[in-house]
């Protein structure tokens, strides 16, 4: 009912009754109810104390001890879990309680310093129990083996598995895999390879076991990408291409392995088992690395002959394709193309056509094609999709359509054409192709994600947000997928929608971290001890998420942006987060070191491999080879965690407290005399420490950062020196001014009376930055990748912080209503400071008016917007954009009778003009929302200006 205080009061009263001697019996139902409520109130300590007291009163009550154990699980108190579990084991002698204790010890080994010393104790406990009672659960055996494995006692673990206890493992293949792993770790490669061979005989498609098998033969790791690690890998760059010589013995083993794999191939003729055929390619790759292979190409060609019609075939062998030379690539593509009739309409021919295109896309050969060739290929892909639409006429709307990858690839080519030519028509065609695909089938998430990024780049953010919302991203996907929209929304004028996204993300994360311990309790109860470790590891990883830290600070900053025109509401926001102190603690060097990066970047379009990189905003390097481009993409992905993202997260954490300290430093500067002297040195020191840390996140020392600000504001340095952190630099200058107001010593040294004051430096900086970007910011309609997000950030961040400081000053100078103080000698206004504020207010008014005028000019052309954009699509002949657009316009009517009722009906709603009209409307919506924000700030500034005039005159 939303009455947490009353709930706490009732539960505390019940707790007192439990502690009194009037209760004859402790009711477990009452205790568990208290525990649930205390947990929801985030007072786990109170729930634990209730159970602790109950267990002292009734030391042999198993139900109470289990309740206490669960309390310790929820608090992640591994030592107390262990002690309580052992007490239960001693009381009733049940195997599960011993295993709970052992599992608690294992958690200490994983997550506590020095916990590994306890593993020998866990082993001794298990041995003693086994000698008297044996073990009876498969999970018990797995736990015992993992305890031995953690201590590197591989032989002992193998002995356990091969003994009577080994029969507890249900599936023989699982037992063999475990034995193979232990033998490999014990460096007994011959025995391990024999074990893995047995696994492959019964599970020929077990690719991981094959890699382990091959690793044993080579007596080293087979370096292939392992995407399950959670860290970013790039498949095109991960494969090991270093030449290695193989001994005769190893060559002999590989020859035997090849015969074994060929035998597996003969035993299975279906299209579902691809493992042995991929194994053949991997063995030939090892031969090629040693310089002894002539059959690597043959193995690849055979694989495509057998599986080329499957949609996964190209991704299966992607890592091997990157080892081919230019001539080999040409040969492979020719061989695949000759293996089928592209003109026939069949699922198999369509699959092989798509595979041919995919191989070209993966290898980057399209990068070297001429503009004319790319136009022809994109048009051909769309026509092939049309031609094969009848194959999907009887499919369920939820099923994937045959050939839907063609539209994604055509869109990618059109984006590449835009990158090369800067002709907006190609980008519009890329959008139309995907919108058309979603008209035919509305559930293709790949189309939606690409559209999110295309619309973001075009400045049509409302459409990007709409498609993202249609993905219905929930639960853990909020952690791994929200990077597709959140960065764009955070630099947009749509503060309410952004706040909703942030709220959904934080709600999931907070709820999961609160309730994840319940999953651990469930795993204990159901005796799945491997899941106990997994759940705790997962919770730790999420808790240390870089995105979680960043969004926590984004949430506060977003609230400050929304409330920046009301000082009382700003104070309320800051009070709710303890003035930002918690965020500053979270950004400590130790915490930042252990952050995890959980965002899945693989689904991002090729032109924006990470949240901070968009190739379309940069000129294309015509001399770049496909290999160089792949290497650049991989480099961006691998450095995403350690690059600007880390510094941005750290910097954002400092902002709320800097805003708070800036607000509360204004009082002393506006009075010529103060009864209690100036602001305390501790507070000044705190602000200075934060600003030094802030400067480091931009890559400068405090002194160098101050020098940079002075240089830019005086015109001696170029604005390019601020890139790409212009907004951060502006905010830094605003906070420096605030600190300068209430520090005994001027933070910015003034060489003579004519030197600019800190107010004037901020004014100059704001004016220069805004005006320069208004000059560069071309029309949103025809210049995608424009400067509007940057302008929005300038207005919503540094200017908002400056406005909050001005309001704080004005509240002291001209308090309203009952807060008005008596006048006296100690309360005379500091006139020079007031004049500085007045000049600053006037500067902000002039600057924001220039933004207002620019926005009005942009919005005035909305009516012509549709005609302007459609003109880009009206190309004639064989050159320029418009060819793919014409295919989209002509084909639906021509093929309607062959497509079936469902597809034909869906195409009736298709209108390319409607799509373009929506783009124009969305761009206008962005401008209108931004203008509303600017208008609001101007209204407040005009009010403050009038107030200042009355005080000064």
PDB file of C-alpha atoms in Angstrom, residues 3-95:
ATOM      1  CA  UNK A   3       3.182   2.646   3.731  1.00  0.00           C
ATOM      2  CA  UNK A   4       6.725   1.454   4.525  1.00  0.00           C
ATOM      3  CA  UNK A   5       7.003   3.428   7.791  1.00  0.00           C
ATOM      4  CA  UNK A   6       3.862   1.825   9.186  1.00  0.00           C
ATOM      5  CA  UNK A   7       5.033  -1.629   8.070  1.00  0.00           C
ATOM      6  CA  UNK A   8       8.367  -1.093   9.821  1.00  0.00           C
ATOM      7  CA  UNK A   9       6.634   0.104  12.977  1.00  0.00           C
ATOM      8  CA  UNK A  10       4.372  -2.974  13.125  1.00  0.00           C
ATOM      9  CA  UNK A  11       7.303  -5.330  12.510  1.00  0.00           C
ATOM     10  CA  UNK A  12       9.492  -3.669  15.128  1.00  0.00           C
ATOM     11  CA  UNK A  13       6.647  -4.059  17.631  1.00  0.00           C
ATOM     12  CA  UNK A  14       6.365  -7.741  16.712  1.00  0.00           C
ATOM     13  CA  UNK A  15      10.146  -8.083  17.064  1.00  0.00           C
ATOM     14  CA  UNK A  16       9.984  -6.630  20.596  1.00  0.00           C
ATOM     15  CA  UNK A  17       7.236  -9.119  21.491  1.00  0.00           C
ATOM     16  CA  UNK A  18       9.394 -11.975  20.204  1.00  0.00           C
ATOM     17  CA  UNK A  19      12.260 -10.785  22.365  1.00  0.00           C
ATOM     18  CA  UNK A  20      10.041 -10.625  25.461  1.00  0.00           C
ATOM     19  CA  UNK A  21       9.553 -13.670  27.683  1.00  0.00           C
ATOM     20  CA  UNK A  22       5.785 -13.695  27.130  1.00  0.00           C
ATOM     21  CA  UNK A  23       6.059 -15.785  23.931  1.00  0.00           C
ATOM     22  CA  UNK A  24       5.829 -19.521  24.634  1.00  0.00           C
ATOM     23  CA  UNK A  25       6.705 -20.692  21.144  1.00  0.00           C
ATOM     24  CA  UNK A  26       8.471 -19.105  18.155  1.00  0.00           C
ATOM     25  CA  UNK A  27       6.232 -19.455  15.135  1.00  0.00           C
ATOM     26  CA  UNK A  28       8.280 -19.917  11.948  1.00  0.00           C
ATOM     27  CA  UNK A  29       5.457 -18.429   9.870  1.00  0.00           C
ATOM     28  CA  UNK A  30       5.625 -15.202  11.899  1.00  0.00           C
ATOM     29  CA  UNK A  31       9.411 -15.081  11.567  1.00  0.00           C
ATOM     30  CA  UNK A  32       9.307 -15.702   7.814  1.00  0.00           C
ATOM     31  CA  UNK A  33       6.667 -12.948   7.436  1.00  0.00           C
ATOM     32  CA  UNK A  34       8.901 -10.553   9.364  1.00  0.00           C
ATOM     33  CA  UNK A  35      11.825 -11.602   7.186  1.00  0.00           C
ATOM     34  CA  UNK A  36       9.886 -10.857   3.963  1.00  0.00           C
ATOM     35  CA  UNK A  37       8.827  -7.402   5.157  1.00  0.00           C
ATOM     36  CA  UNK A  38      12.265  -6.500   6.536  1.00  0.00           C
ATOM     37  CA  UNK A  39      13.805  -7.636   3.250  1.00  0.00           C
ATOM     38  CA  UNK A  40      11.483  -5.396   1.232  1.00  0.00           C
ATOM     39  CA  UNK A  41      12.288  -2.527   3.580  1.00  0.00           C
ATOM     40  CA  UNK A  42      16.001  -3.248   2.983  1.00  0.00           C
ATOM     41  CA  UNK A  43      16.551  -4.055   6.664  1.00  0.00           C
ATOM     42  CA  UNK A  44      18.042  -7.535   6.346  1.00  0.00           C
ATOM     43  CA  UNK A  45      19.919  -6.979   9.615  1.00  0.00           C
ATOM     44  CA  UNK A  46      16.619  -6.883  11.561  1.00  0.00           C
ATOM     45  CA  UNK A  47      15.391 -10.129   9.977  1.00  0.00           C
ATOM     46  CA  UNK A  48      18.688 -11.841  10.773  1.00  0.00           C
ATOM     47  CA  UNK A  49      18.646 -10.649  14.396  1.00  0.00           C
ATOM     48  CA  UNK A  50      15.119 -12.133  14.849  1.00  0.00           C
ATOM     49  CA  UNK A  51      16.276 -15.547  13.602  1.00  0.00           C
ATOM     50  CA  UNK A  52      19.509 -15.367  15.609  1.00  0.00           C
ATOM     51  CA  UNK A  53      17.539 -14.702  18.782  1.00  0.00           C
ATOM     52  CA  UNK A  54      15.074 -17.504  17.981  1.00  0.00           C
ATOM     53  CA  UNK A  55      17.944 -19.966  17.390  1.00  0.00           C
ATOM     54  CA  UNK A  56      19.494 -19.120  20.761  1.00  0.00           C
ATOM     55  CA  UNK A  57      16.128 -19.843  22.422  1.00  0.00           C
ATOM     56  CA  UNK A  58      15.604 -23.100  20.485  1.00  0.00           C
ATOM     57  CA  UNK A  59      19.096 -24.272  19.455  1.00  0.00           C
ATOM     58  CA  UNK A  60      17.973 -27.609  17.943  1.00  0.00           C
ATOM     59  CA  UNK A  61      15.020 -26.340  15.911  1.00  0.00           C
ATOM     60  CA  UNK A  62      15.877 -27.234  12.300  1.00  0.00           C
ATOM     61  CA  UNK A  63      13.267 -24.924  10.725  1.00  0.00           C
ATOM     62  CA  UNK A  64      14.644 -21.927  12.603  1.00  0.00           C
ATOM     63  CA  UNK A  65      18.232 -22.785  11.682  1.00  0.00           C
ATOM     64  CA  UNK A  66      17.260 -23.107   8.005  1.00  0.00           C
ATOM     65  CA  UNK A  67      15.597 -19.684   8.239  1.00  0.00           C
ATOM     66  CA  UNK A  68      18.770 -18.271   9.785  1.00  0.00           C
ATOM     67  CA  UNK A  69      20.878 -19.884   7.049  1.00  0.00           C
ATOM     68  CA  UNK A  70      18.705 -18.199   4.404  1.00  0.00           C
ATOM     69  CA  UNK A  71      19.157 -14.850   6.196  1.00  0.00           C
ATOM     70  CA  UNK A  72      22.934 -15.240   5.940  1.00  0.00           C
ATOM     71  CA  UNK A  73      22.576 -16.219   2.253  1.00  0.00           C
ATOM     72  CA  UNK A  74      20.688 -12.981   1.622  1.00  0.00           C
ATOM     73  CA  UNK A  75      23.422 -11.015   3.379  1.00  0.00           C
ATOM     74  CA  UNK A  76      26.167 -12.919   1.512  1.00  0.00           C
ATOM     75  CA  UNK A  77      27.724 -13.815   4.886  1.00  0.00           C
ATOM     76  CA  UNK A  78      29.579 -16.904   3.692  1.00  0.00           C
ATOM     77  CA  UNK A  79      31.340 -17.681   6.993  1.00  0.00           C
ATOM     78  CA  UNK A  80      28.097 -17.575   8.980  1.00  0.00           C
ATOM     79  CA  UNK A  81      26.377 -19.652   6.283  1.00  0.00           C
ATOM     80  CA  UNK A  82      29.093 -22.287   6.733  1.00  0.00           C
ATOM     81  CA  UNK A  83      28.817 -22.272  10.531  1.00  0.00           C
ATOM     82  CA  UNK A  84      25.012 -22.535  10.501  1.00  0.00           C
ATOM     83  CA  UNK A  85      25.035 -25.329   7.904  1.00  0.00           C
ATOM     84  CA  UNK A  86      27.569 -27.320   9.941  1.00  0.00           C
ATOM     85  CA  UNK A  87      25.411 -26.864  13.044  1.00  0.00           C
ATOM     86  CA  UNK A  88      22.434 -28.293  11.124  1.00  0.00           C
ATOM     87  CA  UNK A  89      24.572 -31.178   9.845  1.00  0.00           C
ATOM     88  CA  UNK A  90      25.689 -32.019  13.373  1.00  0.00           C
ATOM     89  CA  UNK A  91      22.075 -31.833  14.581  1.00  0.00           C
ATOM     90  CA  UNK A  92      20.451 -34.145  12.000  1.00  0.00           C
ATOM     91  CA  UNK A  93      23.362 -35.590   9.987  1.00  0.00           C
ATOM     92  CA  UNK A  94      21.745 -34.932   6.593  1.00  0.00           C
ATOM     93  CA  UNK A  95      24.000 -34.863   3.542  1.00  0.00           C
TER      94      UNK A  95
END
